[in-house]
mmCIF file of C-alpha atoms in Angstrom:
data_model
loop_
_atom_site.group_PDB
_atom_site.id
_atom_site.type_symbol
_atom_site.label_atom_id
_atom_site.label_comp_id
_atom_site.label_asym_id
_atom_site.label_seq_id
_atom_site.Cartn_x
_atom_site.Cartn_y
_atom_site.Cartn_z
ATOM 1 C CA THR A 1 4.954 -114.519 17.421
ATOM 2 C CA GLY A 2 7.053 -112.883 20.021
ATOM 3 C CA ARG A 3 10.407 -110.955 19.792
ATOM 4 C CA VAL A 4 11.986 -111.155 16.504
ATOM 5 C CA GLY A 5 15.583 -110.058 15.534
ATOM 6 C CA THR A 6 19.200 -110.518 16.065
ATOM 7 C CA ARG A 7 21.321 -110.137 19.128
ATOM 8 C CA PRO A 8 25.001 -109.223 18.406
ATOM 9 C CA PRO A 9 27.552 -111.034 20.434
ATOM 10 C CA ALA A 10 28.479 -109.349 23.648
ATOM 11 C CA ALA A 11 31.713 -107.302 23.813
ATOM 12 C CA LEU A 12 33.844 -106.771 26.778
ATOM 13 C CA ALA A 13 34.236 -103.322 28.222
ATOM 14 C CA GLN A 14 36.522 -101.914 30.974
ATOM 15 C CA ILE A 15 34.676 -99.838 33.545
ATOM 16 C CA GLY A 16 37.193 -98.776 36.376
ATOM 17 C CA ASP A 17 38.746 -101.954 37.498
ATOM 18 C CA ARG A 18 36.018 -104.112 36.409
ATOM 19 C CA VAL A 19 35.413 -105.965 33.051
ATOM 20 C CA VAL A 20 31.864 -106.242 31.951
ATOM 21 C CA LYS A 21 30.020 -107.761 29.054
ATOM 22 C CA VAL A 22 28.065 -105.386 26.961
ATOM 23 C CA SER A 23 25.694 -105.680 24.010
ATOM 24 C CA ILE A 24 24.934 -102.767 21.940
ATOM 25 C CA LEU A 25 21.744 -102.980 19.987
ATOM 26 C CA ARG A 26 20.838 -100.638 17.167
ATOM 27 C CA TRP A 27 17.324 -99.578 16.824
ATOM 28 C CA GLY A 28 15.244 -102.197 15.002
ATOM 29 C CA PHE A 29 17.567 -105.136 15.455
ATOM 30 C CA SER A 30 14.973 -106.658 17.755
ATOM 31 C CA TYR A 31 11.317 -105.979 17.848
ATOM 32 C CA ASN A 32 8.020 -107.449 19.068
ATOM 33 C CA GLU A 33 6.309 -108.568 15.769
ATOM 34 C CA SER A 34 2.777 -108.956 17.269
ATOM 35 C CA ILE A 35 2.759 -105.331 18.284
ATOM 36 C CA TRP A 36 4.141 -104.023 14.998
ATOM 37 C CA SER A 37 1.524 -106.145 13.329
ATOM 38 C CA SER A 38 -1.273 -104.990 15.448
ATOM 39 C CA VAL A 39 -0.588 -101.435 14.553
ATOM 40 C CA LEU A 40 -0.781 -102.091 10.923
ATOM 41 C CA ASP A 41 -4.123 -104.077 11.563
ATOM 42 C CA PHE A 42 -5.483 -101.144 13.404
ATOM 43 C CA MET A 43 -4.669 -98.724 10.796
ATOM 44 C CA ALA A 44 -5.916 -100.821 8.014
ATOM 45 C CA ALA A 45 -9.265 -101.091 9.878
ATOM 46 C CA LEU A 46 -9.766 -97.291 9.658
ATOM 47 C CA PRO A 47 -11.375 -95.795 6.713
ATOM 48 C CA ALA A 48 -8.618 -94.767 4.266
ATOM 49 C CA GLU A 49 -10.164 -91.390 3.751
ATOM 50 C CA LEU A 50 -10.031 -90.633 7.379
ATOM 51 C CA LEU A 51 -6.465 -92.116 7.953
ATOM 52 C CA PHE A 52 -4.943 -90.583 5.043
ATOM 53 C CA THR A 53 -6.521 -87.209 5.101
ATOM 54 C CA TYR A 54 -7.125 -86.077 8.663
ATOM 55 C CA GLY A 55 -4.467 -88.496 9.945
ATOM 56 C CA ILE A 56 -1.728 -86.745 7.943
ATOM 57 C CA ASP A 57 -1.616 -84.176 10.757
ATOM 58 C CA THR A 58 -1.546 -86.711 13.650
ATOM 59 C CA GLY A 59 1.704 -88.473 12.683
ATOM 60 C CA VAL A 60 0.562 -91.265 10.387
ATOM 61 C CA LEU A 61 3.441 -90.634 8.057
ATOM 62 C CA LEU A 62 5.869 -90.815 10.816
ATOM 63 C CA VAL A 63 4.508 -94.271 11.698
ATOM 64 C CA LEU A 64 4.823 -95.380 8.136
ATOM 65 C CA GLU A 65 8.376 -94.264 7.998
ATOM 66 C CA ASP A 66 9.251 -96.085 11.056
ATOM 67 C CA TYR A 67 8.260 -99.220 9.365
ATOM 68 C CA LEU A 68 10.462 -98.532 6.421
ATOM 69 C CA LYS A 69 13.313 -97.917 8.810
ATOM 70 C CA LEU A 70 12.475 -101.243 10.582
ATOM 71 C CA PHE A 71 12.573 -102.997 7.087
ATOM 72 C CA TYR A 72 15.706 -101.330 6.060
ATOM 73 C CA VAL A 73 17.537 -102.530 9.223
ATOM 74 C CA HIS A 74 16.194 -106.158 8.679
ATOM 75 C CA VAL A 75 16.738 -106.289 4.841
ATOM 76 C CA MET A 76 19.917 -104.036 4.224
ATOM 77 C CA GLU A 77 21.901 -104.565 7.460
ATOM 78 C CA LEU A 78 20.960 -107.767 8.940
ATOM 79 C CA GLY A 79 20.066 -109.614 5.649
ATOM 80 C CA SER A 80 16.950 -111.236 7.272
ATOM 81 C CA GLU A 81 13.881 -110.548 5.182
ATOM 82 C CA GLU A 82 12.128 -113.435 6.729
ATOM 83 C CA CYS A 83 11.957 -111.420 10.040
ATOM 84 C CA ILE A 84 9.604 -109.051 8.352
ATOM 85 C CA SER A 85 7.949 -111.368 5.977
ATOM 86 C CA GLN A 86 4.584 -111.082 7.862
ATOM 87 C CA LEU A 87 4.656 -107.276 8.293
ATOM 88 C CA ARG A 88 5.771 -106.124 4.721
ATOM 89 C CA PRO A 89 2.631 -107.409 2.750
ATOM 90 C CA LYS A 90 0.363 -105.585 5.287
ATOM 91 C CA TYR A 91 2.435 -102.496 5.004
ATOM 92 C CA VAL A 92 2.434 -102.586 1.182
ATOM 93 C CA THR A 93 -1.423 -103.002 1.153
ATOM 94 C CA LEU A 94 -1.683 -99.956 3.529
ATOM 95 C CA VAL A 95 0.784 -97.695 1.401
ATOM 96 C CA LYS A 96 -1.250 -98.717 -1.728
ATOM 97 C CA SER A 97 -4.456 -97.591 0.036
ATOM 98 C CA PHE A 98 -2.829 -94.325 0.876
ATOM 99 C CA ARG A 99 -1.714 -93.807 -2.856
ATOM 100 C CA ALA A 100 -5.299 -94.469 -3.995
ATOM 101 C CA CYS A 101 -7.030 -92.420 -1.389
ATOM 102 C CA ASN A 102 -4.826 -89.243 -1.383
ATOM 103 C CA SER A 103 -2.420 -89.207 -4.312
ATOM 104 C CA VAL A 104 -1.314 -85.581 -3.769
ATOM 105 C CA GLU A 105 -0.270 -86.281 -0.207
ATOM 106 C CA PHE A 106 1.239 -89.613 -1.205
ATOM 107 C CA GLN A 107 3.426 -87.931 -3.898
ATOM 108 C CA ASN A 108 4.526 -85.279 -1.416
ATOM 109 C CA TRP A 109 5.476 -88.054 1.273
ATOM 110 C CA SER A 110 7.048 -90.285 -1.321
ATOM 111 C CA HIS A 111 9.533 -87.386 -2.143
ATOM 112 C CA SER A 112 10.395 -86.732 1.413
ATOM 113 C CA ASN A 113 13.698 -87.917 2.896
ATOM 114 C CA ILE A 114 14.222 -90.225 5.859
ATOM 115 C CA ALA A 115 17.405 -89.157 7.524
ATOM 116 C CA GLU A 116 20.369 -91.255 6.231
ATOM 117 C CA LEU A 117 18.244 -93.670 4.156
ATOM 118 C CA GLY A 118 17.150 -91.724 1.301
ATOM 119 C CA THR A 119 13.762 -90.723 -0.094
ATOM 120 C CA VAL A 120 10.538 -92.734 0.890
ATOM 121 C CA GLN A 121 10.013 -93.473 -2.894
ATOM 122 C CA THR A 122 13.528 -95.114 -3.165
ATOM 123 C CA LEU A 123 12.919 -97.230 -0.133
ATOM 124 C CA LEU A 124 9.550 -98.212 -1.286
ATOM 125 C CA LEU A 125 10.651 -99.247 -4.620
ATOM 126 C CA SER A 126 13.829 -101.176 -3.324
ATOM 127 C CA LYS A 127 13.933 -104.504 -1.756
ATOM 128 C CA VAL A 128 13.301 -102.864 1.562
ATOM 129 C CA GLY A 129 9.685 -101.982 0.646
ATOM 130 C CA THR A 130 9.001 -104.346 -2.424
ATOM 131 C CA PHE A 131 6.427 -101.717 -3.524
ATOM 132 C CA ASP A 132 5.571 -101.851 -7.334
ATOM 133 C CA SER A 133 5.286 -98.439 -9.016
#
């Protein structure tokens, strides 16, 4: 599939003597599902020991957090869980692999905060992540 998401209605803005239509999009309102899905597929294809041991220092956790942010926007702000229905099962499988492979780093990560959204653990266990404990 292609671009998925919601586009808010345009608003009118006065710029000098002209009136223009503007649309303000918040991060995550619209995304390319095939690209986001491919990233998860790529990560899942790597050996978990490599990804969740050496990959920790290369930003893997930041990537996982970006998915939680995307899910949060679609579930909590837009109420459109169907937009992420193909991504979330892949994500949950990957996170479970992380927990099984490197439980110490997983625990550290799950207790970290994502700005303005709460802890990773809270998001994983909420309807945002649908991750059973």
